[in-house]
Amino acid sequence: MNAIRNLRFIGIAEGISFLVLLLIAMPLKYFLGVPMAVIVVGWMHGVLFIAYILVVLLAIKAMDWSFFGVVIALVASLIPGGTFVLDRSWKRREQVLRQASVN
């Protein structure tokens, strides 16, 4: 269950950083001439992206994923908002596992 919790946390953080980069930092750079926004947010997003990839790789065994499941998780990080969509299924899985451990 820790693997799912970590995956959800990093996935949400990575998704937020991606949207901030695309919707705030890049317009600041290209429309207002503030390149520092992309430097700072891009660096943070890069760190979170690498962390997400590592957490996905660590979660393969814990979540008993198939190759297709791993590909979906990795592709979701490349689509703006993709990790938010996957978070819903991870949340359901976490709840099922929590219920199973209580019973």
PDB file of N, CA and C in Angstrom:
ATOM      1  N   MET A   1       0.822  -1.193   0.000  1.00  0.00           N
ATOM      2  CA  MET A   1       0.000   0.000   0.000  1.00  0.00           C
ATOM      3  C   MET A   1       0.868   1.259   0.000  1.00  0.00           C
ATOM      4  N   ASN A   2       2.068   1.191   0.581  1.00  0.00           N
ATOM      5  CA  ASN A   2       2.966   2.347   0.540  1.00  0.00           C
ATOM      6  C   ASN A   2       3.360   2.696  -0.889  1.00  0.00           C
ATOM      7  N   ALA A   3       3.506   1.666  -1.731  1.00  0.00           N
ATOM      8  CA  ALA A   3       3.875   1.919  -3.128  1.00  0.00           C
ATOM      9  C   ALA A   3       2.791   2.729  -3.827  1.00  0.00           C
ATOM     10  N   ILE A   4       1.536   2.395  -3.566  1.00  0.00           N
ATOM     11  CA  ILE A   4       0.433   3.136  -4.190  1.00  0.00           C
ATOM     12  C   ILE A   4       0.387   4.556  -3.650  1.00  0.00           C
ATOM     13  N   ARG A   5       0.568   4.704  -2.347  1.00  0.00           N
ATOM     14  CA  ARG A   5       0.540   6.040  -1.742  1.00  0.00           C
ATOM     15  C   ARG A   5       1.657   6.908  -2.319  1.00  0.00           C
ATOM     16  N   ASN A   6       2.855   6.347  -2.424  1.00  0.00           N
ATOM     17  CA  ASN A   6       3.983   7.093  -3.004  1.00  0.00           C
ATOM     18  C   ASN A   6       3.722   7.447  -4.462  1.00  0.00           C
ATOM     19  N   LEU A   7       3.185   6.489  -5.204  1.00  0.00           N
ATOM     20  CA  LEU A   7       2.894   6.718  -6.616  1.00  0.00           C
ATOM     21  C   LEU A   7       1.853   7.816  -6.784  1.00  0.00           C
ATOM     22  N   ARG A   8       0.822   7.790  -5.964  1.00  0.00           N
ATOM     23  CA  ARG A   8      -0.218   8.819  -6.048  1.00  0.00           C
ATOM     24  C   ARG A   8       0.362  10.194  -5.710  1.00  0.00           C
ATOM     25  N   PHE A   9       1.153  10.274  -4.653  1.00  0.00           N
ATOM     26  CA  PHE A   9       1.722  11.557  -4.229  1.00  0.00           C
ATOM     27  C   PHE A   9       2.630  12.139  -5.312  1.00  0.00           C
ATOM     28  N   ILE A  10       3.568  11.341  -5.790  1.00  0.00           N
ATOM     29  CA  ILE A  10       4.503  11.824  -6.813  1.00  0.00           C
ATOM     30  C   ILE A  10       3.764  12.104  -8.122  1.00  0.00           C
ATOM     31  N   GLY A  11       2.785  11.276  -8.467  1.00  0.00           N
ATOM     32  CA  GLY A  11       2.014  11.491  -9.695  1.00  0.00           C
ATOM     33  C   GLY A  11       1.273  12.815  -9.688  1.00  0.00           C
ATOM     34  N   ILE A  12       0.639  13.140  -8.559  1.00  0.00           N
ATOM     35  CA  ILE A  12      -0.072  14.421  -8.447  1.00  0.00           C
ATOM     36  C   ILE A  12       0.920  15.585  -8.515  1.00  0.00           C
ATOM     37  N   ALA A  13       2.028  15.468  -7.779  1.00  0.00           N
ATOM     38  CA  ALA A  13       3.026  16.546  -7.786  1.00  0.00           C
ATOM     39  C   ALA A  13       3.604  16.745  -9.188  1.00  0.00           C
ATOM     40  N   GLU A  14       3.904  15.648  -9.872  1.00  0.00           N
ATOM     41  CA  GLU A  14       4.451  15.740 -11.233  1.00  0.00           C
ATOM     42  C   GLU A  14       3.425  16.346 -12.185  1.00  0.00           C
ATOM     43  N   GLY A  15       2.182  15.947 -12.044  1.00  0.00           N
ATOM     44  CA  GLY A  15       1.126  16.488 -12.899  1.00  0.00           C
ATOM     45  C   GLY A  15       0.922  17.982 -12.698  1.00  0.00           C
ATOM     46  N   ILE A  16       0.945  18.408 -11.436  1.00  0.00           N
ATOM     47  CA  ILE A  16       0.804  19.840 -11.135  1.00  0.00           C
ATOM     48  C   ILE A  16       1.983  20.615 -11.711  1.00  0.00           C
ATOM     49  N   SER A  17       3.196  20.093 -11.515  1.00  0.00           N
ATOM     50  CA  SER A  17       4.374  20.809 -12.017  1.00  0.00           C
ATOM     51  C   SER A  17       4.354  20.910 -13.541  1.00  0.00           C
ATOM     52  N   PHE A  18       3.859  19.881 -14.217  1.00  0.00           N
ATOM     53  CA  PHE A  18       3.762  19.900 -15.678  1.00  0.00           C
ATOM     54  C   PHE A  18       2.780  20.978 -16.130  1.00  0.00           C
ATOM     55  N   LEU A  19       1.619  21.039 -15.471  1.00  0.00           N
ATOM     56  CA  LEU A  19       0.626  22.053 -15.835  1.00  0.00           C
ATOM     57  C   LEU A  19       1.122  23.464 -15.527  1.00  0.00           C
ATOM     58  N   VAL A  20       1.811  23.631 -14.398  1.00  0.00           N
ATOM     59  CA  VAL A  20       2.368  24.952 -14.068  1.00  0.00           C
ATOM     60  C   VAL A  20       3.403  25.355 -15.120  1.00  0.00           C
ATOM     61  N   LEU A  21       4.225  24.405 -15.534  1.00  0.00           N
ATOM     62  CA  LEU A  21       5.223  24.689 -16.568  1.00  0.00           C
ATOM     63  C   LEU A  21       4.554  25.118 -17.875  1.00  0.00           C
ATOM     64  N   LEU A  22       3.533  24.371 -18.287  1.00  0.00           N
ATOM     65  CA  LEU A  22       2.880  24.661 -19.566  1.00  0.00           C
ATOM     66  C   LEU A  22       1.991  25.897 -19.528  1.00  0.00           C
ATOM     67  N   LEU A  23       1.245  26.076 -18.439  1.00  0.00           N
ATOM     68  CA  LEU A  23       0.214  27.113 -18.398  1.00  0.00           C
ATOM     69  C   LEU A  23       0.647  28.423 -17.742  1.00  0.00           C
ATOM     70  N   ILE A  24       1.719  28.383 -16.960  1.00  0.00           N
ATOM     71  CA  ILE A  24       2.155  29.610 -16.282  1.00  0.00           C
ATOM     72  C   ILE A  24       3.571  30.000 -16.708  1.00  0.00           C
ATOM     73  N   ALA A  25       4.527  29.082 -16.528  1.00  0.00           N
ATOM     74  CA  ALA A  25       5.930  29.432 -16.769  1.00  0.00           C
ATOM     75  C   ALA A  25       6.220  29.733 -18.241  1.00  0.00           C
ATOM     76  N   MET A  26       5.708  28.908 -19.136  1.00  0.00           N
ATOM     77  CA  MET A  26       5.997  29.152 -20.558  1.00  0.00           C
ATOM     78  C   MET A  26       5.352  30.436 -21.070  1.00  0.00           C
ATOM     79  N   PRO A  27       4.089  30.728 -20.723  1.00  0.00           N
ATOM     80  CA  PRO A  27       3.551  32.037 -21.127  1.00  0.00           C
ATOM     81  C   PRO A  27       4.327  33.211 -20.522  1.00  0.00           C
ATOM     82  N   LEU A  28       4.792  33.052 -19.273  1.00  0.00           N
ATOM     83  CA  LEU A  28       5.607  34.122 -18.685  1.00  0.00           C
ATOM     84  C   LEU A  28       6.877  34.347 -19.504  1.00  0.00           C
ATOM     85  N   LYS A  29       7.488  33.259 -19.951  1.00  0.00           N
ATOM     86  CA  LYS A  29       8.720  33.384 -20.731  1.00  0.00           C
ATOM     87  C   LYS A  29       8.457  34.000 -22.105  1.00  0.00           C
ATOM     88  N   TYR A  30       7.485  33.468 -22.822  1.00  0.00           N
ATOM     89  CA  TYR A  30       7.316  33.867 -24.213  1.00  0.00           C
ATOM     90  C   TYR A  30       6.474  35.114 -24.420  1.00  0.00           C
ATOM     91  N   PHE A  31       5.584  35.440 -23.481  1.00  0.00           N
ATOM     92  CA  PHE A  31       4.750  36.628 -23.657  1.00  0.00           C
ATOM     93  C   PHE A  31       5.216  37.817 -22.828  1.00  0.00           C
ATOM     94  N   LEU A  32       5.843  37.543 -21.682  1.00  0.00           N
ATOM     95  CA  LEU A  32       6.275  38.638 -20.809  1.00  0.00           C
ATOM     96  C   LEU A  32       7.788  38.740 -20.675  1.00  0.00           C
ATOM     97  N   GLY A  33       8.515  37.845 -21.321  1.00  0.00           N
ATOM     98  CA  GLY A  33       9.971  37.917 -21.299  1.00  0.00           C
ATOM     99  C   GLY A  33      10.590  37.580 -19.954  1.00  0.00           C
ATOM    100  N   VAL A  34      10.027  36.614 -19.245  1.00  0.00           N
ATOM    101  CA  VAL A  34      10.553  36.203 -17.935  1.00  0.00           C
ATOM    102  C   VAL A  34      11.077  34.765 -18.060  1.00  0.00           C
ATOM    103  N   PRO A  35      12.295  34.589 -18.582  1.00  0.00           N
ATOM    104  CA  PRO A  35      12.806  33.235 -18.794  1.00  0.00           C
ATOM    105  C   PRO A  35      13.102  32.476 -17.500  1.00  0.00           C
ATOM    106  N   MET A  36      13.283  33.196 -16.403  1.00  0.00           N
ATOM    107  CA  MET A  36      13.588  32.543 -15.128  1.00  0.00           C
ATOM    108  C   MET A  36      12.446  31.623 -14.681  1.00  0.00           C
ATOM    109  N   ALA A  37      11.218  31.940 -15.071  1.00  0.00           N
ATOM    110  CA  ALA A  37      10.071  31.107 -14.689  1.00  0.00           C
ATOM    111  C   ALA A  37      10.233  29.688 -15.227  1.00  0.00           C
ATOM    112  N   VAL A  38      10.653  29.566 -16.486  1.00  0.00           N
ATOM    113  CA  VAL A  38      10.829  28.247 -17.085  1.00  0.00           C
ATOM    114  C   VAL A  38      12.034  27.540 -16.476  1.00  0.00           C
ATOM    115  N   ILE A  39      13.063  28.288 -16.152  1.00  0.00           N
ATOM    116  CA  ILE A  39      14.249  27.675 -15.548  1.00  0.00           C
ATOM    117  C   ILE A  39      13.886  27.045 -14.209  1.00  0.00           C
ATOM    118  N   VAL A  40      13.208  27.787 -13.357  1.00  0.00           N
ATOM    119  CA  VAL A  40      12.873  27.297 -12.014  1.00  0.00           C
ATOM    120  C   VAL A  40      11.839  26.178 -12.082  1.00  0.00           C
ATOM    121  N   VAL A  41      10.730  26.431 -12.753  1.00  0.00           N
ATOM    122  CA  VAL A  41       9.658  25.430 -12.814  1.00  0.00           C
ATOM    123  C   VAL A  41      10.103  24.221 -13.632  1.00  0.00           C
ATOM    124  N   GLY A  42      10.868  24.448 -14.685  1.00  0.00           N
ATOM    125  CA  GLY A  42      11.366  23.337 -15.494  1.00  0.00           C
ATOM    126  C   GLY A  42      12.280  22.426 -14.700  1.00  0.00           C
ATOM    127  N   TRP A  43      13.124  23.006 -13.865  1.00  0.00           N
ATOM    128  CA  TRP A  43      14.008  22.214 -13.010  1.00  0.00           C
ATOM    129  C   TRP A  43      13.188  21.387 -12.020  1.00  0.00           C
ATOM    130  N   MET A  44      12.205  22.020 -11.379  1.00  0.00           N
ATOM    131  CA  MET A  44      11.362  21.301 -10.414  1.00  0.00           C
ATOM    132  C   MET A  44      10.593  20.177 -11.108  1.00  0.00           C
ATOM    133  N   HIS A  45      10.051  20.476 -12.276  1.00  0.00           N
ATOM    134  CA  HIS A  45       9.310  19.447 -13.011  1.00  0.00           C
ATOM    135  C   HIS A  45      10.236  18.296 -13.412  1.00  0.00           C
ATOM    136  N   GLY A  46      11.443  18.610 -13.827  1.00  0.00           N
ATOM    137  CA  GLY A  46      12.394  17.564 -14.200  1.00  0.00           C
ATOM    138  C   GLY A  46      12.700  16.623 -13.052  1.00  0.00           C
ATOM    139  N   VAL A  47      12.907  17.180 -11.871  1.00  0.00           N
ATOM    140  CA  VAL A  47      13.168  16.354 -10.686  1.00  0.00           C
ATOM    141  C   VAL A  47      11.954  15.480 -10.376  1.00  0.00           C
ATOM    142  N   LEU A  48      10.761  16.077 -10.416  1.00  0.00           N
ATOM    143  CA  LEU A  48       9.544  15.313 -10.131  1.00  0.00           C
ATOM    144  C   LEU A  48       9.275  14.256 -11.203  1.00  0.00           C
ATOM    145  N   PHE A  49       9.589  14.568 -12.450  1.00  0.00           N
ATOM    146  CA  PHE A  49       9.407  13.597 -13.536  1.00  0.00           C
ATOM    147  C   PHE A  49      10.305  12.381 -13.321  1.00  0.00           C
ATOM    148  N   ILE A  50      11.568  12.623 -12.993  1.00  0.00           N
ATOM    149  CA  ILE A  50      12.494  11.514 -12.732  1.00  0.00           C
ATOM    150  C   ILE A  50      12.036  10.719 -11.516  1.00  0.00           C
ATOM    151  N   ALA A  51      11.581  11.410 -10.472  1.00  0.00           N
ATOM    152  CA  ALA A  51      11.067  10.718  -9.284  1.00  0.00           C
ATOM    153  C   ALA A  51       9.862   9.855  -9.646  1.00  0.00           C
ATOM    154  N   TYR A  52       8.980  10.374 -10.494  1.00  0.00           N
ATOM    155  CA  TYR A  52       7.801   9.614 -10.925  1.00  0.00           C
ATOM    156  C   TYR A  52       8.218   8.341 -11.657  1.00  0.00           C
ATOM    157  N   ILE A  53       9.163   8.459 -12.571  1.00  0.00           N
ATOM    158  CA  ILE A  53       9.631   7.285 -13.318  1.00  0.00           C
ATOM    159  C   ILE A  53      10.205   6.249 -12.356  1.00  0.00           C
ATOM    160  N   LEU A  54      11.006   6.696 -11.398  1.00  0.00           N
ATOM    161  CA  LEU A  54      11.592   5.767 -10.425  1.00  0.00           C
ATOM    162  C   LEU A  54      10.517   5.102  -9.573  1.00  0.00           C
ATOM    163  N   VAL A  55       9.535   5.866  -9.130  1.00  0.00           N
ATOM    164  CA  VAL A  55       8.465   5.301  -8.304  1.00  0.00           C
ATOM    165  C   VAL A  55       7.630   4.313  -9.116  1.00  0.00           C
ATOM    166  N   VAL A  56       7.386   4.607 -10.387  1.00  0.00           N
ATOM    167  CA  VAL A  56       6.667   3.651 -11.245  1.00  0.00           C
ATOM    168  C   VAL A  56       7.458   2.350 -11.339  1.00  0.00           C
ATOM    169  N   LEU A  57       8.755   2.451 -11.565  1.00  0.00           N
ATOM    170  CA  LEU A  57       9.576   1.247 -11.678  1.00  0.00           C
ATOM    171  C   LEU A  57       9.602   0.463 -10.368  1.00  0.00           C
ATOM    172  N   LEU A  58       9.616   1.161  -9.240  1.00  0.00           N
ATOM    173  CA  LEU A  58       9.597   0.484  -7.944  1.00  0.00           C
ATOM    174  C   LEU A  58       8.231  -0.127  -7.634  1.00  0.00           C
ATOM    175  N   ALA A  59       7.185   0.440  -8.200  1.00  0.00           N
ATOM    176  CA  ALA A  59       5.824  -0.034  -7.909  1.00  0.00           C
ATOM    177  C   ALA A  59       5.410  -1.220  -8.773  1.00  0.00           C
ATOM    178  N   ILE A  60       6.195  -1.582  -9.757  1.00  0.00           N
ATOM    179  CA  ILE A  60       5.812  -2.674 -10.666  1.00  0.00           C
ATOM    180  C   ILE A  60       5.498  -3.947  -9.887  1.00  0.00           C
ATOM    181  N   LYS A  61       6.397  -4.332  -9.019  1.00  0.00           N
ATOM    182  CA  LYS A  61       6.200  -5.573  -8.271  1.00  0.00           C
ATOM    183  C   LYS A  61       5.089  -5.416  -7.236  1.00  0.00           C
ATOM    184  N   ALA A  62       5.085  -4.302  -6.527  1.00  0.00           N
ATOM    185  CA  ALA A  62       4.098  -4.095  -5.464  1.00  0.00           C
ATOM    186  C   ALA A  62       2.675  -4.059  -6.006  1.00  0.00           C
ATOM    187  N   MET A  63       2.504  -3.530  -7.210  1.00  0.00           N
ATOM    188  CA  MET A  63       1.164  -3.396  -7.780  1.00  0.00           C
ATOM    189  C   MET A  63       0.847  -4.502  -8.780  1.00  0.00           C
ATOM    190  N   ASP A  64       1.799  -5.420  -8.982  1.00  0.00           N
ATOM    191  CA  ASP A  64       1.597  -6.558  -9.875  1.00  0.00           C
ATOM    192  C   ASP A  64       1.128  -6.108 -11.261  1.00  0.00           C
ATOM    193  N   TRP A  65       1.865  -5.163 -11.840  1.00  0.00           N
ATOM    194  CA  TRP A  65       1.515  -4.609 -13.139  1.00  0.00           C
ATOM    195  C   TRP A  65       2.004  -5.492 -14.269  1.00  0.00           C
ATOM    196  N   SER A  66       1.260  -5.466 -15.348  1.00  0.00           N
ATOM    197  CA  SER A  66       1.713  -6.078 -16.592  1.00  0.00           C
ATOM    198  C   SER A  66       2.572  -5.043 -17.328  1.00  0.00           C
ATOM    199  N   PHE A  67       3.171  -5.465 -18.413  1.00  0.00           N
ATOM    200  CA  PHE A  67       3.955  -4.538 -19.234  1.00  0.00           C
ATOM    201  C   PHE A  67       3.074  -3.389 -19.711  1.00  0.00           C
ATOM    202  N   PHE A  68       1.845  -3.713 -20.103  1.00  0.00           N
ATOM    203  CA  PHE A  68       0.901  -2.703 -20.577  1.00  0.00           C
ATOM    204  C   PHE A  68       0.593  -1.679 -19.477  1.00  0.00           C
ATOM    205  N   GLY A  69       0.442  -2.132 -18.248  1.00  0.00           N
ATOM    206  CA  GLY A  69       0.178  -1.222 -17.129  1.00  0.00           C
ATOM    207  C   GLY A  69       1.328  -0.256 -16.899  1.00  0.00           C
ATOM    208  N   VAL A  70       2.543  -0.758 -17.028  1.00  0.00           N
ATOM    209  CA  VAL A  70       3.726   0.095 -16.866  1.00  0.00           C
ATOM    210  C   VAL A  70       3.776   1.130 -17.988  1.00  0.00           C
ATOM    211  N   VAL A  71       3.513   0.703 -19.214  1.00  0.00           N
ATOM    212  CA  VAL A  71       3.522   1.625 -20.354  1.00  0.00           C
ATOM    213  C   VAL A  71       2.475   2.716 -20.154  1.00  0.00           C
ATOM    214  N   ILE A  72       1.279   2.344 -19.704  1.00  0.00           N
ATOM    215  CA  ILE A  72       0.217   3.332 -19.457  1.00  0.00           C
ATOM    216  C   ILE A  72       0.672   4.341 -18.405  1.00  0.00           C
ATOM    217  N   ALA A  73       1.274   3.859 -17.322  1.00  0.00           N
ATOM    218  CA  ALA A  73       1.736   4.764 -16.264  1.00  0.00           C
ATOM    219  C   ALA A  73       2.816   5.709 -16.781  1.00  0.00           C
ATOM    220  N   LEU A  74       3.708   5.213 -17.619  1.00  0.00           N
ATOM    221  CA  LEU A  74       4.778   6.057 -18.148  1.00  0.00           C
ATOM    222  C   LEU A  74       4.250   7.048 -19.183  1.00  0.00           C
ATOM    223  N   VAL A  75       3.352   6.609 -20.046  1.00  0.00           N
ATOM    224  CA  VAL A  75       2.782   7.506 -21.060  1.00  0.00           C
ATOM    225  C   VAL A  75       1.938   8.592 -20.394  1.00  0.00           C
ATOM    226  N   ALA A  76       1.267   8.248 -19.299  1.00  0.00           N
ATOM    227  CA  ALA A  76       0.432   9.232 -18.595  1.00  0.00           C
ATOM    228  C   ALA A  76       1.247  10.439 -18.146  1.00  0.00           C
ATOM    229  N   SER A  77       2.520  10.223 -17.854  1.00  0.00           N
ATOM    230  CA  SER A  77       3.356  11.344 -17.408  1.00  0.00           C
ATOM    231  C   SER A  77       3.709  12.288 -18.553  1.00  0.00           C
ATOM    232  N   LEU A  78       3.507  11.858 -19.778  1.00  0.00           N
ATOM    233  CA  LEU A  78       3.821  12.689 -20.942  1.00  0.00           C
ATOM    234  C   LEU A  78       2.624  13.500 -21.428  1.00  0.00           C
ATOM    235  N   ILE A  79       1.452  13.192 -20.905  1.00  0.00           N
ATOM    236  CA  ILE A  79       0.215  13.868 -21.303  1.00  0.00           C
ATOM    237  C   ILE A  79      -0.199  14.812 -20.179  1.00  0.00           C
ATOM    238  N   PRO A  80      -0.412  16.090 -20.471  1.00  0.00           N
ATOM    239  CA  PRO A  80      -0.853  17.001 -19.407  1.00  0.00           C
ATOM    240  C   PRO A  80      -2.145  16.492 -18.760  1.00  0.00           C
ATOM    241  N   GLY A  81      -2.102  16.297 -17.461  1.00  0.00           N
ATOM    242  CA  GLY A  81      -3.258  15.795 -16.723  1.00  0.00           C
ATOM    243  C   GLY A  81      -3.373  14.281 -16.718  1.00  0.00           C
ATOM    244  N   GLY A  82      -2.477  13.597 -17.387  1.00  0.00           N
ATOM    245  CA  GLY A  82      -2.551  12.136 -17.460  1.00  0.00           C
ATOM    246  C   GLY A  82      -2.412  11.450 -16.118  1.00  0.00           C
ATOM    247  N   THR A  83      -1.549  11.964 -15.269  1.00  0.00           N
ATOM    248  CA  THR A  83      -1.379  11.340 -13.955  1.00  0.00           C
ATOM    249  C   THR A  83      -2.608  11.547 -13.079  1.00  0.00           C
ATOM    250  N   PHE A  84      -3.367  12.617 -13.328  1.00  0.00           N
ATOM    251  CA  PHE A  84      -4.594  12.839 -12.554  1.00  0.00           C
ATOM    252  C   PHE A  84      -5.638  11.781 -12.900  1.00  0.00           C
ATOM    253  N   VAL A  85      -5.705  11.418 -14.167  1.00  0.00           N
ATOM    254  CA  VAL A  85      -6.653  10.386 -14.602  1.00  0.00           C
ATOM    255  C   VAL A  85      -6.289   9.046 -13.964  1.00  0.00           C
ATOM    256  N   LEU A  86      -5.004   8.704 -13.994  1.00  0.00           N
ATOM    257  CA  LEU A  86      -4.574   7.445 -13.391  1.00  0.00           C
ATOM    258  C   LEU A  86      -4.742   7.450 -11.878  1.00  0.00           C
ATOM    259  N   ASP A  87      -4.630   8.614 -11.264  1.00  0.00           N
ATOM    260  CA  ASP A  87      -4.756   8.693  -9.809  1.00  0.00           C
ATOM    261  C   ASP A  87      -6.103   8.161  -9.333  1.00  0.00           C
ATOM    262  N   ARG A  88      -7.133   8.357 -10.114  1.00  0.00           N
ATOM    263  CA  ARG A  88      -8.462   7.862  -9.723  1.00  0.00           C
ATOM    264  C   ARG A  88      -8.456   6.345  -9.590  1.00  0.00           C
ATOM    265  N   SER A  89      -7.834   5.645 -10.536  1.00  0.00           N
ATOM    266  CA  SER A  89      -7.799   4.177 -10.442  1.00  0.00           C
ATOM    267  C   SER A  89      -6.871   3.725  -9.322  1.00  0.00           C
ATOM    268  N   TRP A  90      -5.773   4.461  -9.112  1.00  0.00           N
ATOM    269  CA  TRP A  90      -4.873   4.104  -8.011  1.00  0.00           C
ATOM    270  C   TRP A  90      -5.548   4.319  -6.664  1.00  0.00           C
ATOM    271  N   LYS A  91      -6.373   5.361  -6.579  1.00  0.00           N
ATOM    272  CA  LYS A  91      -7.098   5.623  -5.332  1.00  0.00           C
ATOM    273  C   LYS A  91      -8.077   4.487  -5.046  1.00  0.00           C
ATOM    274  N   ARG A  92      -8.792   4.032  -6.060  1.00  0.00           N
ATOM    275  CA  ARG A  92      -9.717   2.901  -5.876  1.00  0.00           C
ATOM    276  C   ARG A  92      -8.958   1.655  -5.437  1.00  0.00           C
ATOM    277  N   ARG A  93      -7.825   1.405  -6.059  1.00  0.00           N
ATOM    278  CA  ARG A  93      -7.031   0.225  -5.693  1.00  0.00           C
ATOM    279  C   ARG A  93      -6.532   0.334  -4.257  1.00  0.00           C
ATOM    280  N   GLU A  94      -6.114   1.530  -3.864  1.00  0.00           N
ATOM    281  CA  GLU A  94      -5.659   1.737  -2.491  1.00  0.00           C
ATOM    282  C   GLU A  94      -6.796   1.479  -1.501  1.00  0.00           C
ATOM    283  N   GLN A  95      -8.002   1.925  -1.831  1.00  0.00           N
ATOM    284  CA  GLN A  95      -9.152   1.703  -0.953  1.00  0.00           C
ATOM    285  C   GLN A  95      -9.489   0.218  -0.850  1.00  0.00           C
ATOM    286  N   VAL A  96      -9.414  -0.502  -1.957  1.00  0.00           N
ATOM    287  CA  VAL A  96      -9.678  -1.942  -1.933  1.00  0.00           C
ATOM    288  C   VAL A  96      -8.653  -2.654  -1.062  1.00  0.00           C
ATOM    289  N   LEU A  97      -7.388  -2.294  -1.215  1.00  0.00           N
ATOM    290  CA  LEU A  97      -6.346  -2.918  -0.401  1.00  0.00           C
ATOM    291  C   LEU A  97      -6.511  -2.575   1.074  1.00  0.00           C
ATOM    292  N   ARG A  98      -6.913  -1.354   1.350  1.00  0.00           N
ATOM    293  CA  ARG A  98      -7.132  -0.950   2.738  1.00  0.00           C
ATOM    294  C   ARG A  98      -8.285  -1.750   3.345  1.00  0.00           C
ATOM    295  N   GLN A  99      -9.375  -1.910   2.580  1.00  0.00           N
ATOM    296  CA  GLN A  99     -10.521  -2.704   3.051  1.00  0.00           C
ATOM    297  C   GLN A  99     -10.110  -4.157   3.285  1.00  0.00           C
ATOM    298  N   ALA A 100      -9.315  -4.701   2.386  1.00  0.00           N
ATOM    299  CA  ALA A 100      -8.881  -6.092   2.515  1.00  0.00           C
ATOM    300  C   ALA A 100      -8.002  -6.288   3.742  1.00  0.00           C
ATOM    301  N   SER A 101      -7.191  -5.291   4.064  1.00  0.00           N
ATOM    302  CA  SER A 101      -6.315  -5.423   5.233  1.00  0.00           C
ATOM    303  C   SER A 101      -7.090  -5.271   6.538  1.00  0.00           C
ATOM    304  N   VAL A 102      -8.206  -4.541   6.508  1.00  0.00           N
ATOM    305  CA  VAL A 102      -9.039  -4.379   7.702  1.00  0.00           C
ATOM    306  C   VAL A 102      -9.810  -5.667   7.977  1.00  0.00           C
ATOM    307  N   ASN A 103     -10.299  -6.289   6.910  1.00  0.00           N
ATOM    308  CA  ASN A 103     -11.099  -7.519   7.070  1.00  0.00           C
ATOM    309  C   ASN A 103     -10.193  -8.663   7.232  1.00  0.00           C
TER     310      ASN A 103
END
